[in-house]
Amino acid sequence: MRVGHGSPATRQFRPHLRHWTLVAFLLAFVLFGLAAWRTYQHSRAVIATDAWVRHTLLVLQEALAFEDSVARMEAEHRGFLITGDRALEAARDRHHAQARRELVMLRERLRDAPPQLARVESIQALLDARIAVMREASQLVARDGLDAGRAHFQTIGVALIAPVHALVEELRRHEEAVLGERARLAAQNALRLQTTLAYGPLIGIALMALGLVALLRELRRGERTQRALAEANALQRAILESAGHMIIACRPDGIIRLFNRRACEQLGYTAEEMVGRQTPAVFHDADEVAARAAELSRELGEPIAPGFEAFVARPRRGEVDKRIWTYVRSDGSRFPVELTITPVHDDTGSLLGFVGVAQDIGERLAAEREVLELNRRLQAKAEQLEQTNRELESFSYSVSHDLRAPLRHIDGYARMLAEDLGDRLDPEPRRYLQAIADSARRMGVLIDDLLALSRLGRKPLAREPVDMRALAEEALRDVPRHAATIDIGDLPPASGDPALLKQVWINLLSNALKYSAPRGEQARVEVSGRREHGRVRYRVRDNGVGFDMRYADKLFGVFQRLHPQDRFEGTGVGLAIVHRIVTRHGGHVGAEAVPDQGACFEFDLPAP
């Protein structure tokens, strides 16, 4: 519909103006006032529309910038999980920080739109959950290696990013709908303005001049609005062209309308070659399309042709179709993509077409295959370790039964000889028999210590809160004592296996008492503990014979002794047991000493 100076309403009004001059003069003033008022109202409406258009464009731009930051964060994290490069981890955190800043800007711009603000809050929560999973994966990488980080991220992290993209898409669609509505209102306001100004010539030259001025002003504003809309379209196209995903838009019949730069780069076609063609016959695998059509026919209960409908059957029903496809480049090479197809409707709900966003997932699938292969290898290693454990258990059984019996016989027969022969034995043979019995008993003790050491690697930890002072006092009751002074101070509580930690205290206290025994009544053993930097540290100090720190690296090895057997009894296994128990609890153990001045053994555990 066109309304202008030559409209029928205008032509009919001119004779009345000539015959009723006075009435027309008065009416001209009235109309002039009404025209001026309407012009003012339309001006305000156009200004408001222009401001809202700019606001909507900024929201769309910031939403796309946020999506780009999230995509970069995802890419850097996946690169970190593949390569272990910490620079990628730092880059991931920078992109996360940028994404948060962009959400803050979105929240500020959408503060007057509660539904959009709610979406921003949901996106914020999902983004925080996503980065939390990524940082958990980073911690696992730092602690257990890349395999653990990948497995954790594959198990927990993969499903968290899709809702973020879905919410951003909803936010963008809402803003685009608002933009369309505001453009429509701008057009209506311009039409009303033109209709109002069309009656200007009827009220005289003065009214015509004033109306012309107002018209020119509003036309300029309308042009600015049109330019803003054109800039918005250009901006959207520029964003689509610079996007990191392949974006292809088509009409309801499948004819391509948009083929962005990334799609050109990935598929090897130019936009000019693709616009105007249908997608399935160009860069999709025909067998794959046919298989999808058969699958949809079964699911939907109606025949789906093996062509464009295989892609849009569900989007035509208002659903978003997301699945993995194989793309075929112009040179015939193939690569997997994750394709999301979304229907596009106008304000009235009419279907305008479809938008497909595809991402090359070749590297991701390769990484997943690598993870699966690593899991297979780990499973093989686990089975091998299980077999080794079974062999160790068999060995332990052999040691505990097959070796103990001969030792008992040796000890028993030596005692029987000593008792039966009695005084008939000379001192030297009697000493030989005593040495045989003592050696058999030491061998028995050594076997017990070795069995205890081997069982430590297989026994699962039963972690619970532990009163370390009470545990140390209980261990002291199981240790042979002499006239030493023992001082057990306040010990901070710990979390661990009470039975294993008691063995630590027994070994450390028995060592302290044994090596301080030469001091007689002057012997002193001090037990203390403290909290520091998120850990609990315990110390056992004595004033015994000490040892040379040049040989400290041998302390916690099996069968390593720094003092002769004839002076201090022992098997050289006790400190190895201490080291293994503390290490299994995530702690460290060390020692300091000065010859003839005493020794200090210290171990720490994570704070509960």
Coordinates of C-alpha atoms in Angstrom, one line a residue:
M1 CA 0.0 0.0 0.0
R2 CA 1.3 3.4 -0.9
V3 CA 0.1 6.6 0.7
G4 CA 1.4 10.0 -0.7
H5 CA 0.6 13.5 -1.9
G6 CA -1.4 12.2 -4.8
S7 CA -3.7 10.0 -2.7
P8 CA -7.6 10.3 -3.2
A9 CA -8.0 11.7 0.3
T10 CA -5.7 14.6 -0.6
R11 CA -7.4 15.3 -3.9
Q12 CA -10.8 15.4 -2.2
F13 CA -9.7 17.8 0.5
R14 CA -8.3 20.5 -1.9
P15 CA -11.8 21.8 -3.1
H16 CA -13.0 22.2 0.4
L17 CA -10.0 24.3 1.2
R18 CA -10.8 26.8 -1.6
H19 CA -14.6 27.1 -0.7
W20 CA -14.2 27.3 3.0
T21 CA -11.3 29.6 3.4
L22 CA -12.0 30.7 7.0
V23 CA -12.8 27.2 8.1
A24 CA -9.8 25.9 6.3
F25 CA -7.6 28.6 7.9
L26 CA -8.9 27.6 11.3
L27 CA -8.6 24.0 10.4
A28 CA -5.1 24.6 9.1
F29 CA -4.0 25.8 12.5
V30 CA -5.7 22.9 14.2
L31 CA -4.2 20.5 11.7
F32 CA -0.8 22.2 12.1
G33 CA -1.0 21.8 15.8
L34 CA -2.0 18.1 15.4
A35 CA 0.7 17.6 12.8
A36 CA 3.3 19.2 15.0
W37 CA 2.2 17.0 17.9
R38 CA 2.1 13.8 15.9
T39 CA 5.5 14.7 14.4
Y40 CA 6.9 15.1 17.9
Q41 CA 5.4 11.8 19.0
H42 CA 6.8 9.9 16.0
S43 CA 10.2 11.6 16.5
R44 CA 10.4 10.3 20.1
A45 CA 9.3 6.8 18.9
V46 CA 12.0 6.8 16.2
I47 CA 14.6 7.9 18.7
A48 CA 13.6 5.2 21.1
T49 CA 13.5 2.6 18.4
D50 CA 17.0 3.6 17.2
A51 CA 18.3 3.3 20.8
W52 CA 16.7 -0.1 21.3
V53 CA 18.1 -1.3 17.9
R54 CA 21.6 -0.3 19.0
H55 CA 21.1 -2.0 22.4
T56 CA 20.0 -5.2 20.7
L57 CA 22.9 -5.2 18.4
L58 CA 25.3 -4.8 21.3
V59 CA 23.7 -7.7 23.1
L60 CA 24.0 -9.9 20.0
Q61 CA 27.6 -8.9 19.6
E62 CA 28.5 -9.6 23.2
A63 CA 26.7 -13.0 23.1
L64 CA 28.7 -14.0 20.1
A65 CA 31.9 -12.8 21.7
F66 CA 31.0 -14.9 24.8
E67 CA 30.5 -18.0 22.6
D68 CA 33.8 -17.4 20.9
S69 CA 35.6 -17.1 24.3
V70 CA 33.9 -20.3 25.5
A71 CA 34.9 -22.1 22.3
R72 CA 38.4 -21.0 22.7
M73 CA 38.4 -22.1 26.4
E74 CA 37.1 -25.5 25.3
A75 CA 39.8 -25.8 22.6
E76 CA 42.6 -24.8 24.9
H77 CA 41.5 -27.3 27.6
R78 CA 41.2 -30.1 25.1
G79 CA 44.7 -29.2 23.8
F80 CA 46.0 -29.2 27.3
L81 CA 44.5 -32.7 28.0
I82 CA 46.1 -34.0 24.7
T83 CA 49.6 -32.4 25.1
G84 CA 49.9 -31.6 28.8
D85 CA 51.2 -28.1 27.9
R86 CA 50.6 -25.8 30.9
A87 CA 50.5 -22.7 28.6
L88 CA 47.3 -24.1 27.1
E89 CA 45.9 -24.5 30.6
A90 CA 46.7 -20.8 31.3
A91 CA 45.2 -19.8 28.0
R92 CA 42.0 -21.7 29.0
D93 CA 41.8 -19.7 32.2
R94 CA 42.3 -16.4 30.4
H95 CA 39.4 -17.3 28.0
H96 CA 37.3 -18.3 30.9
A97 CA 38.0 -14.9 32.6
Q98 CA 37.1 -13.1 29.3
A99 CA 33.9 -15.1 29.1
R100 CA 32.9 -14.1 32.6
R101 CA 33.6 -10.4 31.8
E102 CA 31.4 -10.7 28.8
L103 CA 28.6 -12.3 30.9
V104 CA 28.9 -9.3 33.3
M105 CA 28.4 -7.0 30.3
L106 CA 25.4 -9.0 29.2
R107 CA 23.9 -9.0 32.7
E108 CA 24.2 -5.2 32.8
R109 CA 22.6 -4.7 29.4
L110 CA 19.8 -7.2 30.2
R111 CA 19.0 -6.0 33.7
D112 CA 15.5 -4.8 32.5
A113 CA 14.7 -8.1 30.8
P114 CA 14.1 -10.8 33.5
P115 CA 13.8 -13.8 31.2
Q116 CA 17.1 -12.9 29.5
L117 CA 18.7 -12.2 32.8
A118 CA 17.6 -15.6 34.1
R119 CA 19.3 -17.2 31.0
V120 CA 22.5 -15.2 31.7
E121 CA 22.5 -16.5 35.3
S122 CA 21.9 -20.1 34.1
I123 CA 24.8 -19.7 31.6
Q124 CA 27.0 -18.3 34.5
A125 CA 26.2 -21.4 36.6
L126 CA 26.9 -23.8 33.8
L127 CA 30.1 -22.0 32.9
D128 CA 31.3 -22.2 36.5
A129 CA 30.4 -25.9 36.6
R130 CA 32.3 -26.4 33.3
I131 CA 35.5 -24.6 34.5
A132 CA 35.3 -26.5 37.8
V133 CA 35.3 -29.8 35.9
M134 CA 38.2 -28.6 33.8
R135 CA 40.2 -27.5 36.9
E136 CA 39.5 -30.9 38.5
A137 CA 40.9 -32.5 35.4
S138 CA 44.0 -30.2 35.7
Q139 CA 44.4 -31.2 39.3
L140 CA 44.2 -34.9 38.3
V141 CA 46.7 -34.2 35.6
A142 CA 49.1 -32.6 38.1
R143 CA 48.6 -35.4 40.6
D144 CA 48.0 -38.6 38.5
G145 CA 49.0 -37.6 34.9
L146 CA 47.2 -36.9 31.7
D147 CA 45.4 -40.2 31.5
A148 CA 43.6 -39.5 34.7
G149 CA 42.7 -36.0 33.6
R150 CA 41.4 -37.2 30.3
A151 CA 39.3 -40.0 31.8
H152 CA 37.8 -37.6 34.4
F153 CA 37.0 -35.0 31.7
Q154 CA 35.6 -37.6 29.3
T155 CA 33.4 -39.0 32.1
I156 CA 32.1 -35.8 33.7
G157 CA 33.0 -32.9 31.5
V158 CA 31.7 -33.6 28.0
A159 CA 28.0 -33.1 28.7
L160 CA 28.3 -29.7 30.4
I161 CA 29.0 -27.5 27.4
A162 CA 26.0 -28.3 25.3
P163 CA 23.5 -26.5 27.7
V164 CA 25.7 -23.4 27.6
H165 CA 25.4 -23.2 23.8
A166 CA 21.7 -24.0 24.0
L167 CA 21.1 -21.1 26.4
V168 CA 23.2 -18.7 24.4
E169 CA 21.2 -19.7 21.3
E170 CA 17.9 -19.1 23.1
L171 CA 19.2 -15.7 24.3
R172 CA 20.3 -14.8 20.8
R173 CA 17.1 -16.0 19.2
H174 CA 15.1 -13.9 21.7
E175 CA 17.2 -10.8 20.9
E176 CA 16.9 -11.4 17.2
A177 CA 13.1 -11.7 17.6
V178 CA 13.2 -8.4 19.5
L179 CA 15.3 -6.9 16.8
G180 CA 12.8 -7.9 14.2
E181 CA 9.9 -6.6 16.2
R182 CA 11.7 -3.2 16.7
A183 CA 12.4 -3.0 13.0
R184 CA 8.8 -3.7 12.3
L185 CA 7.8 -0.9 14.7
A186 CA 10.3 1.4 13.1
A187 CA 8.8 0.8 9.7
Q188 CA 5.3 1.4 11.2
N189 CA 6.4 4.6 12.8
A190 CA 8.0 5.8 9.6
L191 CA 4.7 5.0 7.7
R192 CA 2.6 6.9 10.2
L193 CA 5.0 9.8 10.1
Q194 CA 4.8 9.9 6.3
T195 CA 1.0 9.8 6.4
T196 CA 0.9 12.6 8.9
L197 CA 3.2 14.8 6.9
A198 CA 1.4 14.1 3.7
Y199 CA -1.4 16.6 4.7
G200 CA 1.1 19.4 5.2
P201 CA 0.4 21.2 1.9
L202 CA -3.3 21.6 2.8
I203 CA -2.7 24.1 5.5
G204 CA -0.7 26.5 3.5
I205 CA 2.8 27.4 2.6
A206 CA 3.8 27.9 6.2
L207 CA 2.5 24.6 7.3
M208 CA 4.1 23.0 4.2
A209 CA 7.4 24.5 5.1
L210 CA 7.2 23.4 8.6
G211 CA 6.0 20.0 7.6
L212 CA 8.8 19.6 5.1
V213 CA 11.3 20.4 7.7
A214 CA 9.8 17.9 10.1
L215 CA 9.6 15.4 7.3
L216 CA 13.2 15.8 6.3
R217 CA 14.3 15.4 9.9
E218 CA 12.3 12.3 10.4
L219 CA 13.4 10.9 7.1
R220 CA 17.0 11.4 8.2
R221 CA 16.3 9.6 11.4
G222 CA 14.5 6.8 9.5
E223 CA 17.6 6.5 7.2
R224 CA 19.8 6.3 10.2
T225 CA 17.6 3.5 11.5
Q226 CA 17.7 1.7 8.2
R227 CA 21.5 2.1 8.2
A228 CA 21.6 0.7 11.7
L229 CA 19.6 -2.3 10.5
A230 CA 21.9 -2.7 7.5
E231 CA 24.9 -2.4 9.8
A232 CA 23.3 -5.0 12.1
N233 CA 22.9 -7.3 9.1
A234 CA 26.5 -6.6 8.0
L235 CA 27.8 -7.2 11.5
Q236 CA 25.9 -10.5 11.8
R237 CA 27.3 -11.6 8.4
A238 CA 30.8 -10.5 9.5
I239 CA 30.5 -12.5 12.7
L240 CA 29.2 -15.5 10.7
E241 CA 32.1 -15.2 8.3
S242 CA 34.7 -15.1 11.1
A243 CA 33.1 -17.8 13.3
G244 CA 35.2 -20.9 14.0
H245 CA 32.4 -23.3 13.1
M246 CA 31.0 -24.1 9.6
I247 CA 27.7 -22.3 9.3
I248 CA 25.3 -23.2 6.4
A249 CA 21.8 -21.7 6.1
C250 CA 19.2 -22.9 3.7
R251 CA 15.6 -22.3 2.6
P252 CA 12.8 -24.7 3.6
D253 CA 13.4 -26.6 0.4
G254 CA 17.1 -27.1 1.1
I255 CA 18.5 -24.5 -1.3
I256 CA 21.7 -23.0 0.3
R257 CA 21.5 -19.3 1.1
L258 CA 24.6 -18.9 3.3
F259 CA 27.9 -20.7 3.2
N260 CA 30.4 -19.0 5.6
R261 CA 34.1 -18.7 5.2
R262 CA 34.9 -21.5 7.6
A263 CA 32.8 -23.9 5.6
C264 CA 34.6 -22.8 2.4
E265 CA 38.0 -23.5 4.1
Q266 CA 37.0 -26.9 5.5
L267 CA 35.1 -28.2 2.5
G268 CA 37.1 -26.7 -0.3
Y269 CA 34.2 -25.0 -2.1
T270 CA 33.6 -21.3 -2.7
A271 CA 30.4 -19.7 -1.5
E272 CA 29.5 -18.9 -5.1
E273 CA 29.7 -22.6 -5.9
M274 CA 27.4 -23.6 -3.0
V275 CA 24.8 -20.9 -2.8
G276 CA 21.7 -22.1 -4.7
R277 CA 22.5 -25.8 -4.4
Q278 CA 21.0 -28.5 -2.1
T279 CA 23.3 -29.7 0.7
P280 CA 23.0 -33.6 0.7
A281 CA 24.1 -34.2 -2.8
V282 CA 27.2 -32.0 -2.5
F283 CA 29.2 -32.8 0.6
H284 CA 27.4 -35.6 2.4
D285 CA 28.0 -39.3 2.2
A286 CA 25.0 -40.7 0.2
D287 CA 25.0 -44.0 2.1
E288 CA 25.0 -42.2 5.5
V289 CA 22.1 -40.0 4.4
A290 CA 20.1 -43.1 3.3
A291 CA 20.8 -44.9 6.6
R292 CA 19.6 -41.8 8.5
A293 CA 16.4 -41.6 6.4
A294 CA 15.6 -45.2 7.1
E295 CA 16.2 -44.7 10.8
L296 CA 13.9 -41.6 10.9
S297 CA 11.3 -43.5 9.0
R298 CA 11.2 -46.1 11.7
E299 CA 11.2 -43.5 14.5
L300 CA 8.6 -41.2 13.1
G301 CA 6.4 -43.8 11.6
E302 CA 6.3 -42.2 8.1
P303 CA 8.5 -42.5 5.1
I304 CA 11.5 -40.0 5.0
A305 CA 13.1 -39.6 1.6
P306 CA 16.9 -40.1 1.6
G307 CA 17.7 -36.5 0.8
F308 CA 17.3 -33.1 2.5
E309 CA 14.4 -34.4 4.7
A310 CA 16.9 -36.8 6.4
F311 CA 18.4 -33.7 7.9
V312 CA 15.4 -31.5 8.7
A313 CA 12.6 -34.0 9.5
R314 CA 13.0 -33.3 13.2
P315 CA 13.7 -29.6 12.9
R316 CA 10.5 -29.2 10.9
R317 CA 8.7 -30.5 14.0
G318 CA 10.3 -27.8 16.1
E319 CA 13.2 -29.9 17.4
V320 CA 17.0 -29.3 17.2
D321 CA 18.7 -32.1 15.4
K322 CA 22.3 -32.8 16.6
R323 CA 24.3 -35.8 15.5
I324 CA 27.6 -36.8 14.0
W325 CA 27.9 -36.9 10.2
T326 CA 30.7 -37.4 7.6
Y327 CA 31.6 -34.5 5.4
V328 CA 33.2 -35.0 2.0
R329 CA 35.6 -32.3 0.8
S330 CA 35.9 -31.2 -2.8
D331 CA 39.1 -33.4 -3.1
G332 CA 37.2 -36.5 -1.9
S333 CA 38.8 -36.6 1.6
R334 CA 36.4 -37.2 4.5
F335 CA 36.2 -36.0 8.1
P336 CA 33.7 -36.3 10.9
V337 CA 31.6 -33.4 12.1
E338 CA 29.1 -32.7 14.8
L339 CA 26.2 -31.0 13.0
T340 CA 23.4 -29.1 14.8
I341 CA 20.4 -28.1 12.7
T342 CA 18.0 -25.5 14.0
P343 CA 14.8 -24.3 12.4
V344 CA 14.4 -20.5 11.8
H345 CA 10.9 -18.9 12.0
D346 CA 9.7 -15.3 11.6
D347 CA 7.6 -13.4 14.1
T348 CA 4.4 -15.1 12.8
G349 CA 5.9 -18.6 13.2
S350 CA 6.3 -19.2 9.5
L351 CA 9.3 -21.4 8.7
L352 CA 12.0 -19.3 7.0
G353 CA 14.6 -22.1 6.7
F354 CA 17.2 -23.9 8.6
V355 CA 20.7 -23.1 10.0
G356 CA 23.3 -25.9 10.3
V357 CA 26.4 -25.4 12.6
A358 CA 29.0 -28.0 12.1
Q359 CA 32.3 -28.6 14.0
D360 CA 35.2 -30.7 12.9
I361 CA 35.5 -33.4 15.6
G362 CA 38.3 -35.4 14.0
E363 CA 40.8 -34.4 16.7
R364 CA 38.3 -35.0 19.4
L365 CA 37.4 -38.5 18.1
A366 CA 41.1 -39.3 17.8
A367 CA 41.7 -38.2 21.3
E368 CA 38.8 -40.3 22.5
R369 CA 40.2 -43.3 20.6
E370 CA 43.6 -42.6 22.3
V371 CA 41.9 -42.5 25.7
L372 CA 40.1 -45.8 24.9
E373 CA 43.4 -47.3 23.9
L374 CA 45.1 -46.0 27.0
N375 CA 42.2 -47.4 29.1
R376 CA 42.7 -50.8 27.4
R377 CA 46.4 -50.7 28.3
L378 CA 45.7 -49.7 31.8
Q379 CA 43.2 -52.5 32.1
A380 CA 46.0 -54.9 30.9
K381 CA 48.4 -53.4 33.4
A382 CA 45.8 -53.8 36.1
E383 CA 45.3 -57.4 35.2
Q384 CA 49.1 -57.9 35.2
L385 CA 49.3 -56.3 38.6
E386 CA 46.5 -58.5 39.9
Q387 CA 48.4 -61.5 38.6
T388 CA 51.6 -60.2 40.4
N389 CA 49.6 -59.7 43.6
R390 CA 48.4 -63.3 43.4
E391 CA 51.9 -64.5 42.9
L392 CA 53.0 -62.4 45.9
E393 CA 50.3 -63.9 48.0
S394 CA 51.4 -67.3 47.0
F395 CA 54.9 -66.4 47.8
S396 CA 53.9 -65.0 51.2
Y397 CA 52.0 -68.2 51.9
S398 CA 55.1 -70.3 51.0
V399 CA 57.3 -68.1 53.2
S400 CA 54.9 -68.2 56.2
H401 CA 54.4 -72.0 56.0
D402 CA 57.3 -73.6 54.1
L403 CA 60.1 -71.6 55.7
R404 CA 58.7 -71.4 59.2
A405 CA 58.6 -75.2 59.6
P406 CA 62.4 -75.8 59.0
L407 CA 63.2 -72.9 61.3
R408 CA 61.1 -74.3 64.0
H409 CA 62.8 -77.7 63.6
I410 CA 66.3 -76.0 63.7
D411 CA 65.4 -74.1 66.9
G412 CA 63.7 -77.1 68.5
Y413 CA 66.4 -79.6 67.8
A414 CA 69.1 -77.2 69.0
R415 CA 67.2 -76.8 72.2
M416 CA 66.7 -80.6 72.5
L417 CA 70.4 -81.2 72.0
A418 CA 71.3 -78.6 74.6
E419 CA 68.8 -80.1 77.1
D420 CA 69.7 -83.8 76.4
L421 CA 73.4 -83.5 76.5
G422 CA 73.4 -81.0 79.3
D423 CA 76.7 -80.8 81.1
R424 CA 78.3 -83.3 78.8
L425 CA 78.8 -80.6 76.2
D426 CA 81.9 -78.5 76.3
P427 CA 81.4 -74.8 76.4
E428 CA 82.3 -74.3 72.7
P429 CA 79.7 -76.8 71.3
R430 CA 77.1 -75.4 73.7
R431 CA 77.8 -71.9 72.3
Y432 CA 77.4 -73.3 68.8
L433 CA 74.0 -74.7 69.7
Q434 CA 72.9 -71.4 71.3
A435 CA 74.1 -69.5 68.1
I436 CA 72.0 -71.8 66.0
A437 CA 68.9 -71.3 68.1
D438 CA 69.4 -67.5 68.2
S439 CA 69.9 -67.4 64.4
A440 CA 66.7 -69.4 63.8
R441 CA 64.7 -67.0 66.0
R442 CA 66.2 -64.0 64.2
M443 CA 65.3 -65.6 60.9
G444 CA 61.7 -66.1 62.2
V445 CA 61.5 -62.4 63.2
L446 CA 62.9 -61.4 59.8
I447 CA 60.3 -63.5 58.0
D448 CA 57.5 -61.9 60.1
D449 CA 58.8 -58.4 59.2
L450 CA 59.0 -59.3 55.5
L451 CA 55.5 -60.6 55.5
A452 CA 54.3 -57.5 57.2
L453 CA 56.1 -55.3 54.6
S454 CA 54.6 -57.3 51.7
R455 CA 51.0 -57.1 53.1
L456 CA 51.2 -53.3 53.4
G457 CA 51.0 -52.9 49.6
R458 CA 47.9 -55.0 49.3
K459 CA 45.9 -53.9 52.4
P460 CA 43.4 -51.2 51.6
L461 CA 43.5 -48.0 53.7
A462 CA 40.6 -47.6 56.1
R463 CA 40.6 -43.9 56.6
E464 CA 39.0 -42.4 59.7
P465 CA 39.7 -39.6 62.2
V466 CA 42.6 -40.7 64.5
D467 CA 43.5 -39.3 67.9
M468 CA 47.2 -39.4 67.4
R469 CA 48.2 -38.9 71.1
A470 CA 46.0 -41.7 72.2
L471 CA 47.4 -43.9 69.4
A472 CA 51.0 -43.1 70.4
E473 CA 50.3 -43.9 74.0
E474 CA 48.7 -47.2 73.0
A475 CA 51.7 -48.1 70.8
L476 CA 54.1 -47.3 73.7
R477 CA 52.4 -50.0 75.8
D478 CA 53.3 -52.5 73.1
V479 CA 57.0 -51.5 73.0
P480 CA 59.7 -53.0 75.4
R481 CA 60.8 -50.3 77.7
H482 CA 63.7 -49.5 79.9
A483 CA 64.4 -46.7 82.4
A484 CA 64.1 -43.9 79.7
T485 CA 62.0 -40.8 80.3
I486 CA 59.3 -40.6 77.7
D487 CA 57.4 -37.4 77.1
I488 CA 54.4 -37.4 74.7
G489 CA 53.2 -33.9 74.0
D490 CA 49.9 -32.6 72.4
L491 CA 49.6 -34.3 69.0
P492 CA 47.1 -32.8 66.5
P493 CA 44.6 -35.4 65.1
A494 CA 45.0 -37.0 61.7
S495 CA 43.0 -38.9 59.2
G496 CA 44.2 -42.4 58.3
D497 CA 44.2 -46.1 59.0
P498 CA 44.6 -46.5 62.8
A499 CA 46.1 -50.0 62.6
L500 CA 48.8 -48.9 60.2
L501 CA 49.6 -45.6 61.9
K502 CA 50.0 -47.5 65.2
Q503 CA 52.6 -49.7 63.5
V504 CA 54.4 -46.4 62.6
W505 CA 54.5 -45.3 66.2
I506 CA 55.5 -48.8 67.4
N507 CA 58.6 -48.9 65.1
L508 CA 59.6 -45.3 65.7
L509 CA 59.2 -45.5 69.5
S510 CA 61.0 -48.9 69.7
N511 CA 63.9 -47.6 67.7
A512 CA 64.1 -44.5 69.9
L513 CA 64.1 -46.6 73.1
K514 CA 66.5 -49.2 71.7
Y515 CA 69.2 -46.7 70.5
S516 CA 68.9 -44.5 73.6
A517 CA 69.2 -47.5 76.0
P518 CA 73.0 -47.0 76.4
R519 CA 72.2 -43.7 78.2
G520 CA 70.6 -45.7 81.1
E521 CA 68.5 -43.5 83.3
Q522 CA 69.6 -40.4 81.4
A523 CA 67.8 -41.7 78.2
R524 CA 65.1 -39.4 77.0
V525 CA 62.5 -39.7 74.2
E526 CA 60.3 -36.7 73.2
V527 CA 57.2 -37.0 71.0
S528 CA 55.7 -33.8 69.6
G529 CA 53.5 -32.6 66.8
R530 CA 52.2 -29.4 65.1
R531 CA 50.0 -28.2 62.2
E532 CA 51.6 -26.2 59.4
H533 CA 50.6 -25.3 55.8
G534 CA 47.6 -27.7 55.6
R535 CA 49.6 -30.7 57.0
V536 CA 50.2 -32.3 60.4
R537 CA 53.8 -33.1 61.3
Y538 CA 55.0 -35.5 64.1
R539 CA 58.5 -35.8 65.6
V540 CA 60.2 -38.5 67.7
R541 CA 63.5 -37.3 69.2
D542 CA 65.9 -39.3 71.4
N543 CA 69.3 -38.6 72.9
G544 CA 70.7 -42.0 72.0
V545 CA 73.7 -43.1 69.8
G546 CA 72.5 -41.3 66.7
F547 CA 74.1 -42.0 63.3
D548 CA 76.2 -40.5 60.6
M549 CA 74.1 -38.4 58.2
R550 CA 76.3 -39.5 55.3
Y551 CA 74.4 -42.8 55.3
A552 CA 70.9 -41.3 55.9
D553 CA 69.8 -42.4 52.4
K554 CA 70.0 -46.0 53.5
L555 CA 67.7 -45.6 56.5
F556 CA 64.4 -46.5 54.9
G557 CA 65.6 -49.3 52.7
V558 CA 64.9 -52.9 53.4
F559 CA 67.7 -54.7 55.4
Q560 CA 69.6 -51.4 55.7
R561 CA 71.3 -51.0 59.1
L562 CA 73.7 -48.4 60.4
H563 CA 74.7 -50.2 63.6
P564 CA 76.2 -53.7 64.1
Q565 CA 73.9 -56.6 64.9
D566 CA 75.9 -57.6 67.9
R567 CA 75.3 -54.2 69.5
F568 CA 71.7 -53.5 68.6
E569 CA 69.3 -56.2 67.5
G570 CA 67.0 -55.7 64.5
T571 CA 66.2 -56.9 61.0
G572 CA 66.5 -53.6 59.1
V573 CA 62.8 -53.7 58.0
G574 CA 61.1 -51.6 60.6
L575 CA 61.9 -48.2 59.0
A576 CA 61.0 -49.5 55.6
I577 CA 57.6 -50.4 57.0
V578 CA 57.3 -46.8 58.4
H579 CA 58.2 -45.3 55.0
R580 CA 55.7 -47.4 53.1
I581 CA 52.8 -46.7 55.5
V582 CA 53.5 -42.9 55.6
T583 CA 53.8 -42.8 51.8
R584 CA 50.6 -44.7 51.3
H585 CA 48.9 -42.0 53.5
G586 CA 50.2 -39.3 51.2
G587 CA 52.9 -38.2 53.6
H588 CA 56.7 -38.0 53.9
V589 CA 59.2 -39.3 56.4
G590 CA 62.7 -38.1 57.2
A591 CA 65.4 -38.1 59.8
E592 CA 68.3 -36.1 61.3
A593 CA 71.0 -37.2 63.7
V594 CA 74.4 -36.5 65.1
P595 CA 76.6 -39.4 66.2
D596 CA 76.5 -40.0 70.0
Q597 CA 74.0 -37.1 70.4
G598 CA 70.8 -38.6 69.4
A599 CA 68.4 -38.7 66.4
C600 CA 65.1 -37.2 65.3
F601 CA 62.6 -38.9 63.1
E602 CA 59.8 -36.8 61.5
F603 CA 56.8 -37.7 59.4
D604 CA 53.9 -35.6 58.1
L605 CA 50.4 -36.4 56.8
P606 CA 47.7 -34.3 55.0
A607 CA 45.6 -32.4 57.6
P608 CA 42.1 -33.9 58.1

